[in-house]
CSV table of C-alpha atoms in Angstrom, one decimal:
chain,number,residue,atom,x,y,z
D,1,MET,CA,-27.5,-91.1,-12.1
D,2,LYS,CA,-26.0,-88.4,-14.3
D,3,THR,CA,-22.7,-89.1,-15.7
D,4,ASP,CA,-20.0,-86.5,-14.5
D,5,ILE,CA,-17.2,-87.9,-16.8
D,6,VAL,CA,-16.1,-90.6,-18.9
D,7,CYS,CA,-12.5,-91.8,-19.5
D,8,LEU,CA,-12.0,-92.8,-22.9
D,9,GLY,CA,-8.9,-94.9,-23.6
D,10,ASP,CA,-6.8,-97.8,-23.6
D,11,SER,CA,-5.7,-100.4,-21.0
D,12,ILE,CA,-4.0,-97.8,-18.8
D,13,VAL,CA,-7.3,-96.2,-18.7
D,14,PHE,CA,-8.9,-99.6,-18.3
D,15,GLY,CA,-6.9,-100.4,-15.3
D,16,TYR,CA,-5.0,-103.7,-16.8
D,17,GLY,CA,-3.5,-105.7,-14.2
D,18,ALA,CA,-5.3,-103.6,-11.4
D,19,PRO,CA,-7.9,-105.3,-9.1
D,20,ALA,CA,-11.8,-104.8,-10.0
D,21,GLY,CA,-12.3,-100.8,-8.9
D,22,GLY,CA,-8.3,-100.3,-8.7
D,23,GLY,CA,-8.1,-98.5,-11.8
D,24,TRP,CA,-7.4,-94.6,-11.8
D,25,PRO,CA,-10.5,-93.5,-13.0
D,26,GLU,CA,-12.5,-95.8,-10.1
D,27,ARG,CA,-10.3,-94.5,-7.4
D,28,SER,CA,-10.8,-90.9,-8.7
D,29,ALA,CA,-14.5,-91.4,-8.8
D,30,ARG,CA,-14.8,-92.1,-5.0
D,31,ARG,CA,-12.1,-89.5,-3.9
D,32,LEU,CA,-13.8,-86.7,-6.0
D,33,GLY,CA,-17.3,-87.8,-5.6
D,34,LYS,CA,-18.2,-87.9,-9.1
D,35,HIS,CA,-20.1,-90.5,-11.1
D,36,ILE,CA,-17.3,-91.3,-13.6
D,37,ILE,CA,-17.5,-94.2,-16.4
D,38,ASN,CA,-14.3,-96.2,-17.2
D,39,SER,CA,-14.6,-96.5,-21.3
D,40,GLY,CA,-10.9,-97.9,-21.4
D,41,GLU,CA,-10.7,-100.8,-23.5
D,42,ASN,CA,-7.3,-102.9,-23.6
D,43,GLY,CA,-5.0,-102.6,-26.9
D,44,ASP,CA,-7.1,-99.6,-28.2
D,45,THR,CA,-5.4,-97.1,-30.7
D,46,THR,CA,-6.9,-93.5,-31.0
D,47,ASP,CA,-8.8,-95.0,-34.2
D,48,GLU,CA,-10.3,-97.5,-32.4
D,49,MET,CA,-11.5,-94.7,-29.6
D,50,LEU,CA,-12.7,-92.4,-32.5
D,51,GLY,CA,-15.0,-95.6,-33.6
D,52,ARG,CA,-16.6,-95.9,-30.2
D,53,PHE,CA,-16.8,-92.4,-29.4
D,54,GLU,CA,-20.7,-92.2,-30.0
D,55,TRP,CA,-21.6,-95.4,-28.1
D,56,ASP,CA,-19.1,-95.2,-25.1
D,57,VAL,CA,-18.9,-91.4,-24.6
D,58,VAL,CA,-22.0,-89.5,-26.3
D,59,ARG,CA,-24.9,-91.5,-25.3
D,60,TYR,CA,-23.9,-91.0,-21.3
D,61,GLN,CA,-23.9,-87.3,-22.2
D,62,PRO,CA,-21.2,-86.5,-19.5
D,63,LYS,CA,-20.1,-83.1,-18.7
D,64,GLU,CA,-16.5,-84.0,-19.4
D,65,VAL,CA,-14.5,-86.8,-21.2
D,66,VAL,CA,-11.1,-87.6,-20.6
D,67,ILE,CA,-9.4,-88.3,-23.7
D,68,MET,CA,-6.2,-90.7,-23.0
D,69,GLY,CA,-4.6,-92.3,-25.9
D,70,GLY,CA,-1.7,-92.9,-28.1
D,71,ALA,CA,0.7,-95.3,-26.7
D,72,ASN,CA,-0.9,-98.1,-28.9
D,73,ASP,CA,-0.3,-96.2,-31.9
D,74,ILE,CA,3.2,-95.6,-31.2
D,75,LEU,CA,3.9,-99.6,-30.2
D,76,MET,CA,2.1,-100.6,-33.3
D,77,GLY,CA,4.3,-98.0,-35.7
D,78,ILE,CA,1.2,-95.8,-36.6
D,79,LYS,CA,2.6,-92.4,-38.1
D,80,GLN,CA,2.4,-89.8,-35.3
D,81,ALA,CA,0.8,-87.5,-38.1
D,82,HIS,CA,-2.2,-89.7,-38.1
D,83,THR,CA,-2.5,-90.0,-34.4
D,84,ARG,CA,-2.5,-86.4,-33.9
D,85,GLU,CA,-5.2,-86.1,-36.5
D,86,THR,CA,-7.0,-88.3,-34.9
D,87,VAL,CA,-6.9,-86.9,-31.1
D,88,THR,CA,-7.8,-83.7,-33.0
D,89,LEU,CA,-11.0,-85.2,-34.4
D,90,LEU,CA,-11.8,-86.8,-30.7
D,91,VAL,CA,-11.6,-83.2,-29.2
D,92,GLU,CA,-13.8,-81.7,-32.0
D,93,ARG,CA,-16.5,-84.6,-31.5
D,94,ALA,CA,-16.2,-83.7,-28.0
D,95,PHE,CA,-17.0,-80.0,-28.3
D,96,ARG,CA,-19.5,-80.9,-31.0
D,97,SER,CA,-21.5,-83.0,-28.8
D,98,ASN,CA,-21.2,-80.1,-25.9
D,99,ILE,CA,-19.0,-82.3,-23.7
D,100,GLN,CA,-15.6,-80.6,-22.4
D,101,PRO,CA,-12.6,-82.6,-23.2
D,102,ILE,CA,-9.8,-83.0,-21.0
D,103,ILE,CA,-6.4,-84.5,-22.2
D,104,GLY,CA,-4.9,-87.1,-20.6
D,105,ILE,CA,-1.0,-87.1,-21.7
D,106,PRO,CA,-0.1,-90.8,-21.6
D,107,ILE,CA,2.8,-92.2,-19.2
D,108,SER,CA,5.9,-93.1,-20.9
D,109,VAL,CA,7.2,-96.5,-20.5
D,110,ASP,CA,10.2,-98.8,-19.2
D,111,ALA,CA,11.3,-99.6,-22.8
D,112,LYS,CA,13.9,-102.1,-21.8
D,113,MET,CA,11.2,-104.3,-19.8
D,114,LEU,CA,8.8,-103.7,-22.6
D,115,LYS,CA,10.8,-105.4,-25.3
D,116,GLN,CA,11.1,-108.3,-23.1
D,117,CYS,CA,6.9,-108.4,-22.5
D,118,TRP,CA,5.5,-106.6,-25.3
D,119,TYR,CA,5.9,-106.1,-29.0
D,120,SER,CA,7.2,-102.6,-30.2
D,121,CYS,CA,8.2,-102.2,-33.7
D,122,TRP,CA,10.9,-99.6,-32.3
D,123,THR,CA,14.1,-99.8,-31.0
D,124,VAL,CA,14.2,-98.8,-26.9
D,125,GLU,CA,15.6,-95.3,-28.0
D,126,GLU,CA,12.9,-94.7,-30.7
D,127,THR,CA,10.2,-95.9,-28.4
D,128,LEU,CA,11.3,-93.3,-26.0
D,129,GLU,CA,11.7,-90.7,-28.1
D,130,ARG,CA,8.3,-90.9,-29.9
D,131,PHE,CA,6.7,-90.8,-26.4
D,132,ARG,CA,8.5,-87.5,-25.6
D,133,ALA,CA,7.3,-86.3,-29.0
D,134,PHE,CA,4.0,-87.4,-28.5
D,135,HIS,CA,4.1,-85.7,-24.6
D,136,ASP,CA,5.4,-82.4,-26.5
D,137,TRP,CA,2.8,-82.1,-29.1
D,138,LEU,CA,-0.3,-83.0,-26.6
D,139,GLU,CA,1.4,-80.2,-24.5
D,140,ASN,CA,1.4,-77.6,-27.2
D,141,PHE,CA,-2.2,-78.8,-28.5
D,142,CYS,CA,-3.7,-78.2,-25.1
D,143,LYS,CA,-2.2,-74.8,-24.7
D,144,LYS,CA,-3.1,-73.5,-28.2
D,145,ARG,CA,-6.6,-74.6,-27.6
D,146,ALA,CA,-7.2,-74.0,-24.3
D,147,ILE,CA,-7.8,-77.5,-23.1
D,148,PRO,CA,-7.2,-78.8,-20.1
D,149,ALA,CA,-4.3,-81.4,-19.8
D,150,VAL,CA,-3.4,-84.1,-16.9
D,151,ASP,CA,0.3,-84.6,-17.4
D,152,PHE,CA,0.5,-88.1,-16.4
D,153,TYR,CA,3.9,-88.3,-18.7
D,154,ARG,CA,6.0,-85.8,-16.4
D,155,GLU,CA,4.1,-86.7,-13.0
D,156,TYR,CA,4.2,-90.2,-12.7
D,157,PRO,CA,8.0,-90.8,-12.9
D,158,ASP,CA,8.3,-87.9,-10.2
D,159,ARG,CA,6.1,-89.4,-8.0
D,160,MET,CA,6.9,-92.8,-8.1
D,161,GLU,CA,10.6,-92.2,-7.8
D,162,ARG,CA,9.7,-90.6,-4.5
D,163,ILE,CA,7.7,-93.5,-2.8
D,164,THR,CA,8.9,-96.5,-4.6
D,165,ASP,CA,12.1,-98.7,-5.0
D,166,GLY,CA,12.0,-98.2,-8.7
D,167,LYS,CA,9.5,-101.0,-9.6
D,168,TRP,CA,6.8,-98.7,-11.6
D,169,TYR,CA,5.6,-100.7,-14.2
D,170,VAL,CA,4.4,-104.6,-14.2
D,171,ASP,CA,5.6,-105.2,-17.7
D,172,GLY,CA,7.1,-102.4,-18.9
D,173,LEU,CA,3.7,-100.6,-20.3
D,174,HIS,CA,1.1,-101.0,-17.3
D,175,PRO,CA,1.3,-99.5,-13.9
D,176,THR,CA,1.9,-101.5,-10.8
D,177,ARG,CA,-0.9,-101.5,-8.3
D,178,GLU,CA,0.5,-98.5,-6.5
D,179,GLY,CA,1.3,-97.0,-9.8
D,180,TYR,CA,-2.6,-96.7,-10.3
D,181,ARG,CA,-3.0,-95.2,-7.0
D,182,VAL,CA,-0.6,-92.6,-8.1
D,183,LEU,CA,-2.2,-91.8,-11.4
D,184,ALA,CA,-5.6,-91.2,-9.4
D,185,ASP,CA,-3.6,-88.7,-7.4
D,186,ILE,CA,-2.2,-86.9,-10.3
D,187,PHE,CA,-5.9,-86.8,-11.9
D,188,CYS,CA,-7.4,-85.7,-8.6
D,189,GLU,CA,-5.3,-82.9,-8.1
D,190,THR,CA,-5.2,-81.8,-11.7
D,191,TYR,CA,-8.9,-81.9,-11.8
D,192,ARG,CA,-9.5,-80.1,-8.7
D,193,SER,CA,-7.3,-77.4,-9.9
D,194,TYR,CA,-8.7,-77.1,-13.2
D,195,GLN,CA,-12.3,-76.8,-11.4
D,196,GLN,CA,-11.1,-73.9,-9.3
D,197,GLY,CA,-10.0,-72.1,-12.1
């Protein structure tokens, strides 16, 4: 079966905490009728995503690759200049492989809950500011290069606020089961809009 899309990323792509088949790539595959491969790896940085690009993306020869990472870079204290350079290399690798890149802009975190459950080398305020700055850079990067972007960062809190009582994360970092369904909604709507031009 020909692969339509590979989703490359970290635990948010993998679907950490979701039941089998409950991550947003699997949900999106069913809704869109596309063959989508989930190449998310728990804990991955953008460097690690780049290191496995050939094996986990290129060998499937997909038409498109969704590149979504950077959260672990932030939490581990990797300099944003380095993360930006790595994202640029991922996009260039996709183009060289005749694969259309699509950037998934990562959701932010519940930084207070995050500090209780996970490690971050930043304060609550610093963590949130770094996620904001990364969002803004990715948004501008995609506009300059005319690369499709799925803005999970902006859309996720807006939608979750309308349908839940405030529980958007299980641990400050990973979405609830309902959250993964919302991520699939965001991806499918944005993808269809992009396909229609």
